[in-house]
Short mmCIF file of C-alpha atoms in Angstrom, two decimals:
data_model
loop_
_atom_site.label_atom_id
_atom_site.label_comp_id
_atom_site.label_asym_id
_atom_site.label_seq_id
_atom_site.Cartn_x
_atom_site.Cartn_y
_atom_site.Cartn_z
CA UNK A 1 49.58 98.41 75.34
CA UNK A 2 53.03 99.57 74.30
CA UNK A 3 55.63 96.98 73.50
CA UNK A 4 58.61 98.80 74.99
CA UNK A 5 60.57 97.41 77.89
CA UNK A 6 59.31 98.70 81.26
CA UNK A 7 61.70 101.10 82.97
CA UNK A 8 61.70 102.66 86.42
CA UNK A 9 62.45 106.23 85.30
CA UNK A 10 59.77 106.16 82.58
CA UNK A 11 57.18 104.80 85.00
CA UNK A 12 57.96 107.43 87.66
CA UNK A 13 57.84 110.19 85.04
CA UNK A 14 54.46 108.97 83.78
CA UNK A 15 53.03 108.69 87.29
CA UNK A 16 54.21 112.20 88.18
CA UNK A 17 52.85 113.60 84.93
CA UNK A 18 49.49 111.91 85.43
CA UNK A 19 48.98 113.87 88.64
CA UNK A 20 49.63 117.12 86.80
CA UNK A 21 52.67 118.03 88.85
CA UNK A 22 56.23 118.28 87.50
CA UNK A 23 57.68 117.59 90.94
CA UNK A 24 58.94 114.09 91.74
CA UNK A 25 56.11 112.86 93.96
CA UNK A 26 56.46 109.11 93.41
CA UNK A 27 59.13 106.75 94.71
CA UNK A 28 59.88 103.13 93.90
CA UNK A 29 59.65 100.70 96.80
CA UNK A 30 62.43 98.18 97.36
CA UNK A 31 61.92 96.60 100.80
CA UNK A 32 60.30 93.17 100.93
CA UNK A 33 57.73 94.24 103.54
CA UNK A 34 56.39 97.17 101.49
CA UNK A 35 56.49 95.20 98.23
CA UNK A 36 53.89 92.84 99.64
CA UNK A 37 51.19 95.45 99.04
CA UNK A 38 52.63 98.26 96.88
CA UNK A 39 55.31 98.92 94.28
CA UNK A 40 55.21 102.72 93.88
CA UNK A 41 54.22 105.29 96.49
CA UNK A 42 53.44 108.99 96.44
CA UNK A 43 54.07 109.72 100.16
CA UNK A 44 51.49 111.62 102.14
CA UNK A 45 53.97 114.42 102.95
CA UNK A 46 54.75 114.98 99.27
CA UNK A 47 51.06 115.00 98.36
CA UNK A 48 50.34 117.50 101.15
CA UNK A 49 52.95 119.84 99.74
CA UNK A 50 51.65 119.50 96.17
CA UNK A 51 47.87 119.43 96.72
CA UNK A 52 45.60 121.24 99.17
CA UNK A 53 45.05 118.90 102.08
CA UNK A 54 47.08 116.21 100.37
CA UNK A 55 44.02 115.05 98.39
CA UNK A 56 44.48 114.31 94.68
CA UNK A 57 40.81 113.66 94.06
CA UNK A 58 38.92 110.55 93.12
CA UNK A 59 40.55 110.37 89.71
CA UNK A 60 44.09 110.54 91.02
CA UNK A 61 44.71 106.82 91.01
CA UNK A 62 43.01 106.41 87.66
CA UNK A 63 45.06 109.20 86.12
CA UNK A 64 48.23 107.60 87.50
CA UNK A 65 47.33 104.29 85.86
CA UNK A 66 46.56 105.98 82.56
CA UNK A 67 49.75 107.98 82.76
CA UNK A 68 51.84 104.85 82.94
CA UNK A 69 50.16 103.63 79.77
CA UNK A 70 51.01 106.86 77.95
CA UNK A 71 54.72 105.89 78.14
CA UNK A 72 54.13 102.40 76.80
CA UNK A 73 54.58 101.20 80.37
CA UNK A 74 51.13 99.66 80.88
CA UNK A 75 52.00 97.64 83.94
CA UNK A 76 50.23 99.58 86.66
CA UNK A 77 47.39 97.67 88.24
CA UNK A 78 45.67 98.15 91.57
CA UNK A 79 45.90 101.58 93.20
CA UNK A 80 44.52 103.09 96.39
CA UNK A 81 44.83 105.91 98.89
CA UNK A 82 46.19 104.87 102.27
CA UNK A 83 47.52 106.65 105.37
CA UNK A 84 51.00 106.34 103.82
CA UNK A 85 49.90 108.10 100.63
CA UNK A 86 48.85 107.13 97.13
CA UNK A 87 49.89 103.55 96.34
CA UNK A 88 49.92 101.58 93.11
CA UNK A 89 50.90 98.02 92.27
CA UNK A 90 52.31 96.53 89.11
CA UNK A 91 50.45 93.78 87.28
CA UNK A 92 52.98 91.16 88.17
CA UNK A 93 52.32 88.25 85.76
CA UNK A 94 52.49 90.72 82.89
CA UNK A 95 55.69 92.25 84.28
CA UNK A 96 57.33 88.82 84.53
CA UNK A 97 56.34 88.07 80.95
CA UNK A 98 57.65 91.39 79.62
CA UNK A 99 60.95 91.32 81.49
CA UNK A 100 62.03 87.69 81.21
CA UNK A 101 63.00 87.89 77.57
CA UNK A 102 66.43 88.89 76.20
CA UNK A 103 69.12 90.21 78.55
CA UNK A 104 68.24 93.69 79.81
CA UNK A 105 70.86 96.12 78.61
CA UNK A 106 71.42 99.73 77.55
CA UNK A 107 69.04 100.93 74.89
CA UNK A 108 70.73 101.21 71.48
CA UNK A 109 71.62 104.79 70.49
CA UNK A 110 69.42 106.56 68.02
CA UNK A 111 70.38 106.27 64.37
CA UNK A 112 73.20 108.65 63.51
CA UNK A 113 73.81 109.60 67.15
CA UNK A 114 77.25 109.34 68.68
CA UNK A 115 78.07 109.26 72.34
CA UNK A 116 81.30 111.25 72.12
CA UNK A 117 84.62 110.40 73.70
CA UNK A 118 86.21 110.63 77.13
CA UNK A 119 89.94 110.64 77.85
CA UNK A 120 90.64 108.97 81.20
CA UNK A 121 94.03 109.98 82.52
CA UNK A 122 95.52 108.05 85.42
CA UNK A 123 98.71 109.81 86.62
CA UNK A 124 99.50 106.97 89.05
CA UNK A 125 100.80 104.94 86.11
CA UNK A 126 103.50 107.53 85.45
CA UNK A 127 105.13 106.84 88.78
CA UNK A 128 108.51 105.15 88.35
CA UNK A 129 108.20 103.70 91.84
CA UNK A 130 106.27 100.52 92.58
CA UNK A 131 102.51 100.95 92.77
CA UNK A 132 100.99 101.12 96.23
CA UNK A 133 97.37 100.43 97.24
CA UNK A 134 96.51 104.14 96.98
CA UNK A 135 97.68 104.12 93.34
CA UNK A 136 95.82 100.88 92.73
CA UNK A 137 92.54 102.44 93.77
CA UNK A 138 92.64 105.13 91.09
CA UNK A 139 93.80 102.66 88.41
CA UNK A 140 91.01 100.19 89.22
CA UNK A 141 88.48 103.01 89.25
CA UNK A 142 89.62 104.29 85.84
CA UNK A 143 89.52 100.76 84.42
CA UNK A 144 85.98 100.19 85.74
CA UNK A 145 84.73 103.59 84.56
CA UNK A 146 86.13 102.89 81.08
CA UNK A 147 84.14 99.64 80.89
CA UNK A 148 80.96 101.39 82.07
CA UNK A 149 81.33 104.19 79.52
CA UNK A 150 82.00 101.77 76.68
CA UNK A 151 78.89 99.79 77.64
CA UNK A 152 76.93 103.03 77.03
CA UNK A 153 78.51 103.55 73.62
CA UNK A 154 81.01 106.22 74.71
CA UNK A 155 84.47 106.15 73.16
CA UNK A 156 87.26 105.94 75.76
CA UNK A 157 90.99 106.66 75.51
CA UNK A 158 93.19 105.59 78.42
CA UNK A 159 96.34 107.59 79.22
CA UNK A 160 99.23 107.07 79.70
CA UNK A 161 100.12 104.14 77.49
CA UNK A 162 102.46 101.75 79.29
CA UNK A 163 105.86 101.32 77.71
CA UNK A 164 106.41 97.87 76.26
CA UNK A 165 109.53 97.23 78.31
CA UNK A 166 107.85 98.11 81.60
CA UNK A 167 106.90 95.28 83.91
CA UNK A 168 103.34 95.76 85.12
CA UNK A 169 102.61 92.27 86.39
CA UNK A 170 100.18 93.54 89.01
CA UNK A 171 97.94 95.05 86.32
CA UNK A 172 97.78 91.75 84.48
CA UNK A 173 97.06 89.86 87.70
CA UNK A 174 94.14 92.18 88.42
CA UNK A 175 92.87 91.87 84.82
CA UNK A 176 93.29 95.59 84.21
CA UNK A 177 93.05 96.20 80.48
CA UNK A 178 95.43 99.10 79.85
CA UNK A 179 97.02 100.08 76.52
CA UNK A 180 100.73 99.86 75.80
CA UNK A 181 102.92 101.71 73.33
CA UNK A 182 105.96 103.93 73.01
CA UNK A 183 104.36 106.93 71.28
CA UNK A 184 106.68 107.09 68.28
CA UNK A 185 107.50 110.10 66.13
CA UNK A 186 104.11 111.78 66.58
CA UNK A 187 104.77 112.07 70.31
CA UNK A 188 108.22 113.52 69.66
CA UNK A 189 106.70 116.12 67.33
CA UNK A 190 104.09 117.02 69.93
CA UNK A 191 106.79 117.54 72.58
CA UNK A 192 108.71 119.82 70.18
CA UNK A 193 105.55 121.85 69.53
CA UNK A 194 105.01 122.25 73.28
CA UNK A 195 108.58 123.49 73.72
CA UNK A 196 107.97 126.04 70.99
CA UNK A 197 104.80 127.16 72.76
CA UNK A 198 106.80 127.57 75.96
CA UNK A 199 109.18 129.86 74.13
CA UNK A 200 106.27 132.14 73.22
CA UNK A 201 104.49 131.85 76.56
CA UNK A 202 104.29 135.11 78.57
CA UNK A 203 104.02 133.10 81.81
CA UNK A 204 107.26 131.15 81.19
CA UNK A 205 110.76 132.17 82.19
CA UNK A 206 114.18 130.64 81.88
CA UNK A 207 115.34 128.59 84.81
CA UNK A 208 118.93 129.02 85.86
CA UNK A 209 120.70 125.69 86.18
CA UNK A 210 122.31 125.37 89.58
CA UNK A 211 123.31 122.74 92.13
CA UNK A 212 119.75 122.52 93.45
CA UNK A 213 118.01 122.41 90.08
CA UNK A 214 116.31 119.16 89.22
CA UNK A 215 117.63 117.26 86.24
CA UNK A 216 115.81 117.80 82.96
CA UNK A 217 114.18 121.13 83.87
CA UNK A 218 113.25 123.08 80.72
CA UNK A 219 111.92 126.30 82.25
CA UNK A 220 109.60 127.61 84.95
CA UNK A 221 106.00 128.75 84.47
CA UNK A 222 104.04 131.12 86.71
CA UNK A 223 100.78 129.23 87.13
CA UNK A 224 99.27 131.47 89.79
CA UNK A 225 99.28 134.53 87.55
CA UNK A 226 97.38 132.65 84.85
CA UNK A 227 94.82 131.22 87.29
CA UNK A 228 94.12 134.67 88.73
CA UNK A 229 93.90 136.39 85.35
CA UNK A 230 91.55 133.76 83.94
CA UNK A 231 89.41 133.63 87.08
CA UNK A 232 89.69 129.86 87.32
CA UNK A 233 87.90 128.34 90.30
CA UNK A 234 88.59 125.27 92.38
CA UNK A 235 92.38 125.23 92.17
CA UNK A 236 94.67 124.97 95.17
CA UNK A 237 95.64 128.49 96.31
CA UNK A 238 99.22 127.27 96.76
CA UNK A 239 99.71 126.82 93.01
CA UNK A 240 102.55 129.14 92.10
CA UNK A 241 105.65 128.39 90.03
CA UNK A 242 106.06 125.08 88.22
CA UNK A 243 109.43 123.75 87.09
CA UNK A 244 108.64 122.19 83.71
CA UNK A 245 110.60 119.03 82.92
CA UNK A 246 110.86 116.75 79.91
CA UNK A 247 108.57 114.35 81.75
CA UNK A 248 105.98 117.10 82.19
CA UNK A 249 105.96 117.83 78.47
CA UNK A 250 105.72 114.15 77.60
CA UNK A 251 102.64 113.82 79.82
CA UNK A 252 100.99 116.76 78.06
CA UNK A 253 101.94 115.39 74.64
CA UNK A 254 100.32 112.05 75.47
CA UNK A 255 97.12 113.82 76.52
CA UNK A 256 97.10 115.83 73.30
CA UNK A 257 97.56 112.64 71.26
CA UNK A 258 94.59 111.02 73.01
CA UNK A 259 92.41 114.08 72.32
CA UNK A 260 93.46 114.01 68.67
CA UNK A 261 92.55 110.32 68.41
CA UNK A 262 89.15 111.12 69.90
CA UNK A 263 88.47 113.88 67.39
CA UNK A 264 89.46 111.63 64.47
CA UNK A 265 87.52 108.50 65.49
CA UNK A 266 84.62 110.20 67.27
CA UNK A 267 83.42 113.41 65.57
CA UNK A 268 81.54 115.95 67.70
CA UNK A 269 78.44 114.45 69.23
CA UNK A 270 75.08 115.81 70.34
CA UNK A 271 75.36 118.01 73.40
CA UNK A 272 73.45 115.72 75.74
CA UNK A 273 75.74 112.75 75.22
CA UNK A 274 78.74 114.13 77.09
CA UNK A 275 79.20 116.86 79.65
CA UNK A 276 75.86 118.61 78.94
CA UNK A 277 77.03 122.20 79.26
CA UNK A 278 79.63 121.98 76.51
CA UNK A 279 79.29 121.60 72.73
CA UNK A 280 82.54 119.67 72.33
CA UNK A 281 82.46 116.06 73.40
CA UNK A 282 86.09 115.17 73.93
CA UNK A 283 86.17 115.41 77.69
CA UNK A 284 89.26 114.86 79.84
CA UNK A 285 88.92 113.27 83.28
CA UNK A 286 92.02 113.02 85.49
CA UNK A 287 91.47 110.07 87.87
CA UNK A 288 93.87 110.81 90.68
CA UNK A 289 94.40 109.89 94.31
CA UNK A 290 94.16 112.74 96.80
CA UNK A 291 97.89 112.72 97.56
CA UNK A 292 98.73 113.51 93.93
CA UNK A 293 95.92 115.97 93.28
CA UNK A 294 98.15 119.04 93.63
CA UNK A 295 100.63 117.80 91.02
CA UNK A 296 97.80 117.06 88.62
CA UNK A 297 96.38 120.54 89.06
CA UNK A 298 99.78 121.91 88.05
CA UNK A 299 99.69 119.82 84.87
CA UNK A 300 96.11 120.91 84.21
CA UNK A 301 96.94 124.62 84.37
CA UNK A 302 100.10 124.23 82.30
CA UNK A 303 98.10 122.49 79.57
CA UNK A 304 95.54 125.32 79.58
CA UNK A 305 98.38 127.83 79.17
CA UNK A 306 100.17 126.04 76.33
CA UNK A 307 97.11 124.76 74.47
CA UNK A 308 94.20 127.16 75.06
CA UNK A 309 91.68 125.08 73.12
CA UNK A 310 88.16 124.02 74.00
CA UNK A 311 89.30 120.57 75.10
CA UNK A 312 91.64 121.86 77.81
CA UNK A 313 88.71 123.80 79.30
CA UNK A 314 86.90 120.45 79.64
CA UNK A 315 89.42 119.04 82.10
CA UNK A 316 87.90 117.64 85.26
CA UNK A 317 89.39 115.84 88.26
CA UNK A 318 87.90 112.67 89.76
CA UNK A 319 89.69 112.48 93.10
CA UNK A 320 89.95 109.26 95.11
CA UNK A 321 90.04 109.43 98.88
CA UNK A 322 92.95 108.06 100.91
CA UNK A 323 93.70 104.38 101.34
CA UNK A 324 94.72 103.67 104.92
CA UNK A 325 96.58 100.45 105.69
CA UNK A 326 96.23 99.37 109.32
CA UNK A 327 99.36 98.36 111.24
CA UNK A 328 101.72 97.82 108.33
CA UNK A 329 105.16 96.61 109.40
CA UNK A 330 106.54 98.60 106.45
CA UNK A 331 105.07 100.39 103.41
CA UNK A 332 103.27 97.77 101.36
CA UNK A 333 103.29 97.65 97.58
CA UNK A 334 100.37 96.72 95.34
CA UNK A 335 101.95 93.38 94.46
CA UNK A 336 102.47 92.51 98.14
CA UNK A 337 98.85 93.45 98.79
CA UNK A 338 97.72 91.10 96.01
CA UNK A 339 99.86 88.22 97.24
CA UNK A 340 98.62 88.66 100.80
CA UNK A 341 94.96 88.60 99.74
CA UNK A 342 95.63 85.59 97.51
CA UNK A 343 97.23 83.68 100.39
CA UNK A 344 94.28 84.54 102.64
CA UNK A 345 91.86 83.42 99.94
CA UNK A 346 93.71 80.13 99.54
CA UNK A 347 93.70 79.43 103.27
CA UNK A 348 90.01 80.28 103.58
CA UNK A 349 89.19 78.02 100.61
CA UNK A 350 91.10 75.11 102.15
CA UNK A 351 89.19 75.56 105.41
CA UNK A 352 85.86 75.64 103.58
CA UNK A 353 86.44 73.06 100.82
CA UNK A 354 89.25 70.92 102.21
CA UNK A 355 91.61 69.10 99.87
CA UNK A 356 89.47 70.06 96.87
CA UNK A 357 90.78 73.64 97.07
CA UNK A 358 94.37 72.35 96.84
CA UNK A 359 93.78 70.84 93.40
CA UNK A 360 95.55 72.55 90.48
CA UNK A 361 92.20 73.18 88.82
CA UNK A 362 91.44 75.58 91.66
CA UNK A 363 94.37 77.86 90.88
CA UNK A 364 92.34 79.88 88.40
CA UNK A 365 89.36 79.93 90.76
CA UNK A 366 91.43 81.31 93.63
CA UNK A 367 93.05 83.88 91.33
CA UNK A 368 89.59 85.06 90.22
CA UNK A 369 88.32 85.18 93.80
CA UNK A 370 91.36 87.24 94.78
CA UNK A 371 90.78 89.74 91.98
CA UNK A 372 87.11 89.96 92.95
CA UNK A 373 87.98 90.52 96.62
CA UNK A 374 90.40 93.35 95.80
CA UNK A 375 88.16 95.02 93.23
CA UNK A 376 85.18 95.05 95.59
CA UNK A 377 87.37 96.20 98.47
CA UNK A 378 88.56 99.14 96.37
CA UNK A 379 85.41 99.98 94.41
CA UNK A 380 82.40 99.35 96.64
CA UNK A 381 83.10 102.56 98.59
CA UNK A 382 82.33 106.00 97.12
CA UNK A 383 85.53 107.24 95.50
CA UNK A 384 85.63 110.37 97.67
CA UNK A 385 85.68 108.38 100.91
CA UNK A 386 88.61 106.83 102.74
CA UNK A 387 89.23 103.09 102.47
CA UNK A 388 90.80 101.20 105.35
CA UNK A 389 92.65 98.00 104.49
CA UNK A 390 92.96 95.59 107.38
CA UNK A 391 95.69 93.32 106.10
CA UNK A 392 95.41 90.94 109.03
CA UNK A 393 91.69 90.40 108.55
CA UNK A 394 90.87 87.82 105.89
CA UNK A 395 87.10 88.12 106.29
CA UNK A 396 86.86 89.49 102.76
CA UNK A 397 87.91 86.10 101.45
CA UNK A 398 84.92 83.77 101.65
CA UNK A 399 82.99 85.09 104.63
CA UNK A 400 80.71 88.07 104.88
CA UNK A 401 78.01 89.23 102.50
CA UNK A 402 79.86 92.35 101.34
CA UNK A 403 82.87 90.69 99.75
CA UNK A 404 83.62 90.10 96.11
CA UNK A 405 84.05 86.40 96.86
CA UNK A 406 80.47 86.25 98.13
CA UNK A 407 79.24 87.69 94.84
CA UNK A 408 81.32 85.21 92.83
CA UNK A 409 80.08 82.36 95.03
CA UNK A 410 76.44 83.17 94.26
CA UNK A 411 77.19 83.54 90.58
CA UNK A 412 78.73 80.05 90.69
CA UNK A 413 75.66 78.69 92.49
CA UNK A 414 73.57 79.77 89.51
CA UNK A 415 75.98 78.07 87.13
CA UNK A 416 75.79 74.87 89.18
CA UNK A 417 71.98 75.03 89.20
CA UNK A 418 71.79 75.18 85.41
CA UNK A 419 74.48 72.54 84.97
CA UNK A 420 72.43 70.21 87.17
CA UNK A 421 69.27 71.01 85.23
CA UNK A 422 70.87 70.37 81.82
CA UNK A 423 72.36 67.12 83.10
CA UNK A 424 68.92 66.05 84.33
CA UNK A 425 67.42 66.90 80.92
CA UNK A 426 70.06 64.75 79.18
CA UNK A 427 69.20 61.90 81.54
CA UNK A 428 65.49 62.26 80.81
CA UNK A 429 64.54 63.40 84.30
CA UNK A 430 63.07 66.72 83.09
CA UNK A 431 61.87 67.92 79.69
CA UNK A 432 63.82 70.83 78.11
CA UNK A 433 62.97 74.38 79.13
CA UNK A 434 60.08 75.54 76.90
CA UNK A 435 60.10 78.82 74.94
CA UNK A 436 59.28 81.94 76.95
CA UNK A 437 55.93 82.28 75.19
CA UNK A 438 54.82 78.95 76.64
CA UNK A 439 55.76 79.66 80.26
CA UNK A 440 53.16 80.34 82.94
CA UNK A 441 54.51 83.23 85.01
CA UNK A 442 51.43 83.30 87.22
CA UNK A 443 53.21 80.44 89.05
CA UNK A 444 55.74 82.94 90.43
CA UNK A 445 54.01 83.87 93.66
CA UNK A 446 56.89 83.66 96.18
CA UNK A 447 57.68 87.19 97.40
CA UNK A 448 61.40 86.70 96.78
CA UNK A 449 60.71 86.18 93.07
CA UNK A 450 59.03 89.54 92.68
CA UNK A 451 61.76 91.20 94.74
CA UNK A 452 64.46 89.80 92.42
CA UNK A 453 62.64 90.97 89.31
CA UNK A 454 61.52 94.38 90.59
CA UNK A 455 64.74 95.38 92.34
CA UNK A 456 67.30 93.90 89.93
CA UNK A 457 66.04 92.80 86.52
CA UNK A 458 63.82 95.85 86.02
CA UNK A 459 66.30 98.63 86.98
CA UNK A 460 69.49 96.96 85.74
CA UNK A 461 69.91 99.00 82.51
CA UNK A 462 69.37 102.19 84.49
CA UNK A 463 71.90 101.06 87.11
CA UNK A 464 74.56 100.81 84.38
CA UNK A 465 73.58 104.22 83.00
CA UNK A 466 73.77 105.80 86.44
CA UNK A 467 77.17 104.26 87.14
CA UNK A 468 78.56 105.61 83.86
CA UNK A 469 77.03 109.07 84.22
CA UNK A 470 79.52 111.92 84.40
CA UNK A 471 77.83 114.94 85.97
CA UNK A 472 77.35 118.27 84.17
CA UNK A 473 80.31 120.60 84.26
CA UNK A 474 80.36 123.13 87.06
CA UNK A 475 82.61 126.09 87.68
CA UNK A 476 85.00 124.05 89.77
CA UNK A 477 87.35 121.35 88.56
CA UNK A 478 86.23 118.39 90.70
CA UNK A 479 83.52 115.98 89.66
CA UNK A 480 82.03 112.94 91.36
CA UNK A 481 80.83 109.72 89.78
CA UNK A 482 78.77 106.81 91.05
CA UNK A 483 81.58 104.30 90.56
CA UNK A 484 80.50 102.27 93.59
CA UNK A 485 77.05 101.59 92.12
CA UNK A 486 77.75 98.29 90.34
CA UNK A 487 79.56 96.71 93.30
CA UNK A 488 76.77 97.69 95.71
CA UNK A 489 74.16 96.43 93.24
CA UNK A 490 75.91 93.05 92.96
CA UNK A 491 76.34 92.74 96.72
CA UNK A 492 72.65 93.43 97.40
CA UNK A 493 71.60 91.17 94.53
CA UNK A 494 73.75 88.36 95.95
CA UNK A 495 72.23 88.77 99.40
CA UNK A 496 68.65 88.64 98.12
CA UNK A 497 69.36 85.80 95.69
CA UNK A 498 71.12 83.80 98.42
CA UNK A 499 68.14 84.26 100.75
CA UNK A 500 65.74 83.11 98.03
CA UNK A 501 67.92 80.18 96.92
CA UNK A 502 68.31 78.92 100.49
CA UNK A 503 64.56 79.10 101.02
CA UNK A 504 63.15 77.78 97.72
CA UNK A 505 63.87 74.38 96.15
CA UNK A 506 64.19 75.04 92.40
CA UNK A 507 64.72 71.58 90.90
CA UNK A 508 61.91 69.63 92.46
CA UNK A 509 60.52 66.16 91.99
CA UNK A 510 59.99 65.22 88.31
CA UNK A 511 56.19 65.39 88.46
CA UNK A 512 54.49 67.04 85.45
CA UNK A 513 52.19 69.15 87.62
CA UNK A 514 55.29 70.84 89.15
CA UNK A 515 57.02 71.62 85.85
CA UNK A 516 55.23 74.94 85.17
CA UNK A 517 56.53 76.50 88.37
CA UNK A 518 60.02 75.03 87.96
CA UNK A 519 60.32 76.31 84.37
CA UNK A 520 59.11 79.80 85.31
CA UNK A 521 61.66 79.93 88.13
CA UNK A 522 64.45 78.75 85.84
CA UNK A 523 63.58 81.49 83.35
CA UNK A 524 63.73 84.07 86.13
CA UNK A 525 67.06 82.79 87.42
CA UNK A 526 68.47 82.54 83.89
CA UNK A 527 67.78 86.25 83.40
CA UNK A 528 69.32 86.91 86.80
CA UNK A 529 72.43 84.96 85.77
CA UNK A 530 72.75 87.17 82.66
CA UNK A 531 72.58 90.27 84.86
CA UNK A 532 75.37 88.86 87.06
CA UNK A 533 77.55 88.20 84.00
CA UNK A 534 76.92 91.60 82.42
CA UNK A 535 77.63 93.49 85.65
CA UNK A 536 80.78 91.45 86.40
CA UNK A 537 82.05 92.21 82.89
CA UNK A 538 82.31 95.90 83.84
CA UNK A 539 84.75 94.75 86.54
CA UNK A 540 86.70 92.46 84.20
CA UNK A 541 85.57 89.48 86.27
CA UNK A 542 84.71 86.25 84.45
CA UNK A 543 81.81 84.23 85.90
CA UNK A 544 82.83 81.10 87.75
CA UNK A 545 81.29 77.75 86.89
CA UNK A 546 82.21 76.24 90.25
CA UNK A 547 83.22 77.06 93.78
#
């Protein structure tokens, strides 16, 4: 038996290969009803398409079991043909034993391999006006994507750097980790070089200064001619003439500086570690809300004109859908939005916990719950889709299973469970938790225990990889990312954990014959707690020890 950690993708690949078909025939089950009698299924319809009459022969199940062992994933046990298709089950005690060790996480990169670098550019932070919820969505998405990429070993540069004198209180309140800096002489030199390039640019022309000319205009550039001549796809057909300002050149200079930092600190990486279709691995992703997409396309094309290097050809746009605010009395800023959600969270906490929630010690708790509520409200929806903010509805506070507060509440329940256990150990009620090698995982027979392991502990590293995956480059300029994956994973995990925790009494009577089951359950929930913490870290959310 191989000693590697079981993984969903490796198991599916082995099962498909064992049947002698490259097509993806097998699927992983996730529903509690189906998991009672199978873990992986090759549906009858898929088998019918791949094999004459849908029959894989008597050795089909046996080959599937052997195939899983080929990958070092020797967990497949019972298998059978049913009206639903070809079914196999995992040997569950062995799976518990193999998975309830150290925290599941991304596999370490191969020796000498580098994961490249990605520049995440968030134009919303260049706006001199106060941030609004639509800007906040793209900033939160960029911040979350940066954490996900770093967790996979990818270098990340965030642009633009915030000026030291700027007041960005809302970013600090939301625990957004964004760099600051003024740029210095290197930025000034880069701007001068861009002006020189404009002077040589065949698409640029002088702009006559008149009463209607915007202040600080350097020249005008014919973008449409360049787009047509280069055959660039995916750009707005209304792109035409751009009036280039000092601010425009500063934005390009900052992007160039970030690319230079990437090339210095992260030399070119293997092709597969970045956008797969390109050999260079300094990729630029503009994270922009849909209302500012046109302006960012203008900047994109201008950069291609003035700096026709390989990195400018790697520009892609991650576009966020609109943020609709229902019945606002006036346009609402991001700070007002935060304060409103915080007030709603405070009121809901007072209703639920009474005077306890008015204690000063709860200030940090309510702040964290507010950040969680806003981050989940903004990030649990696919970035392409519209978000509707109902400012009068405080149901995201402590009610409802799809709120960030619900996730934090269940994380705190785990903390309370282990605090109670450790206190009981100190008092002599229970013995300490034994080493993993001494635990009896055959005691874990409750269906909710297998569901938590199979749906959350097993696929967790692959969930992080999927969330951080930037798709291969296409001919267009837009890309999509699975930035909602972690929030949805945490919400579903919280629902299933809450159901299990409400149904099963973990810390039972201190009778020795009950300790084996209690210790096995604590090991399972300890691993689950680590998954909570690791996933919340990608959202800059600290785990709560109490609610």
